[in-house]
Amino acid sequence: MKADVEHVIESLLSKGVVVRKDRDLDYMLEVISYNKPLYQLEEVWKGYIILQDKASAMVVEALEPSEHDTILDMAAAPGVKDTLIMQLTNNSARIIAVDVSLERLKRAKKVMRMYGIDLSKIELVNMDSTRLQLSRAVDKVLIDAPCSSSGAIGKDPAIKIHLKDESWVGRFLSLQEAMIRRALYLGNKPYIVYAVCSILPFEGEEQISKLSSTVEVLKPRIPGSPGYSSYGPLARKFKRFYPHIHFTQGFFISKFRRV
Ligand SMILES: C[S@@+](CC[C@H](N)C(=O)[O-])C[C@H]1O[C@@H](n2cnc3c(N)ncnc32)[C@H](O)[C@@H]1O
């Protein structure tokens, strides 16, 4: 919202940050080399650039936000994806941003302000979104669900320790299912994008394929690989991103609506 891509490239290069334009997303730059922590860059704290994984941006692309949309985000903090939604819609979309963590929501508000987001268009709601009831219709729903983060092991290898604990992973499965079910029962059958930063099929393909006849699954119009082939023809309607293929975090992305 605050800066022009070409100017940012110039100013980063002048500081020794080697970047190149992403081939799919014209607003995204890939950092090729830099020997200091990126978050210390002036461009970050001035709100000119945001550090985001490409697969995470693809979740927003799958939602195809448009200027007149009202979007419900059921797991919104710290607001990185909502910031991108507002960027892509020229600060015009409306977002109901729900998160159970007040601390993280406060951070989301700070993040959005820092990046020049029109906060009058955002309703920040601190609650458990599995209990959410809405009195008005929304056009689209984003569920960037809490998950095992097994797709982010490259960034944080300590995640492997948690993955050995089945009950820890299991907690996320029921929460993800409850969020999906709540979104499905919203009145006007909005499009839902459900995504997890996970390589585990239980948190991805499994969560959607078990909804079978109650949903129409749509193939997101984004690059990426299909879902795991053991889920049959449905797998081709899912998207997966992998560190070793796409140089992103591991992500599962799906799009569907109630029939
Ligand atoms: C993967 S993070 C979301 C990241 C966010 N979409 C972004 O791009 O910045 C998952 C979020 O879900 C929230 N969360 C966990 N359980 C929740 C619940 N029952 N209701 C609402 N939010 C929940 C967590 O507090 C966390 O902020």
PDB file of C-alpha atoms in Angstrom, residues 7 44 51 58 73 91 101 105 107 115 118 155 160 175 199 238:
ATOM      1  CA  HIS A   7      11.577   1.647  -5.908  1.00  0.00           C
ATOM      2  CA  VAL A  44      10.126  -3.601   6.900  1.00  0.00           C
ATOM      3  CA  LEU A  51       7.942 -10.752   4.986  1.00  0.00           C
ATOM      4  CA  MET A  58      -1.210 -18.131  -2.602  1.00  0.00           C
ATOM      5  CA  ASP A  73     -11.458 -14.537   8.283  1.00  0.00           C
ATOM      6  CA  ASN A  91      -8.205  -1.034   0.630  1.00  0.00           C
ATOM      7  CA  SER A 101      -6.146 -14.624  20.949  1.00  0.00           C
ATOM      8  CA  LEU A 105      -5.353  -9.553  17.460  1.00  0.00           C
ATOM      9  CA  ARG A 107      -0.615  -7.353  16.949  1.00  0.00           C
ATOM     10  CA  TYR A 115       1.099  -1.338   6.326  1.00  0.00           C
ATOM     11  CA  ASP A 118      -7.856   1.281   6.170  1.00  0.00           C
ATOM     12  CA  LYS A 155      12.089 -22.519   9.239  1.00  0.00           C
ATOM     13  CA  LYS A 160       9.566 -32.094  14.668  1.00  0.00           C
ATOM     14  CA  LEU A 175     -10.513 -27.544  15.837  1.00  0.00           C
ATOM     15  CA  ILE A 199       2.289 -31.623   4.991  1.00  0.00           C
ATOM     16  CA  PHE A 238      -6.531 -29.406  -4.159  1.00  0.00           C
TER      17      PHE A 238
END
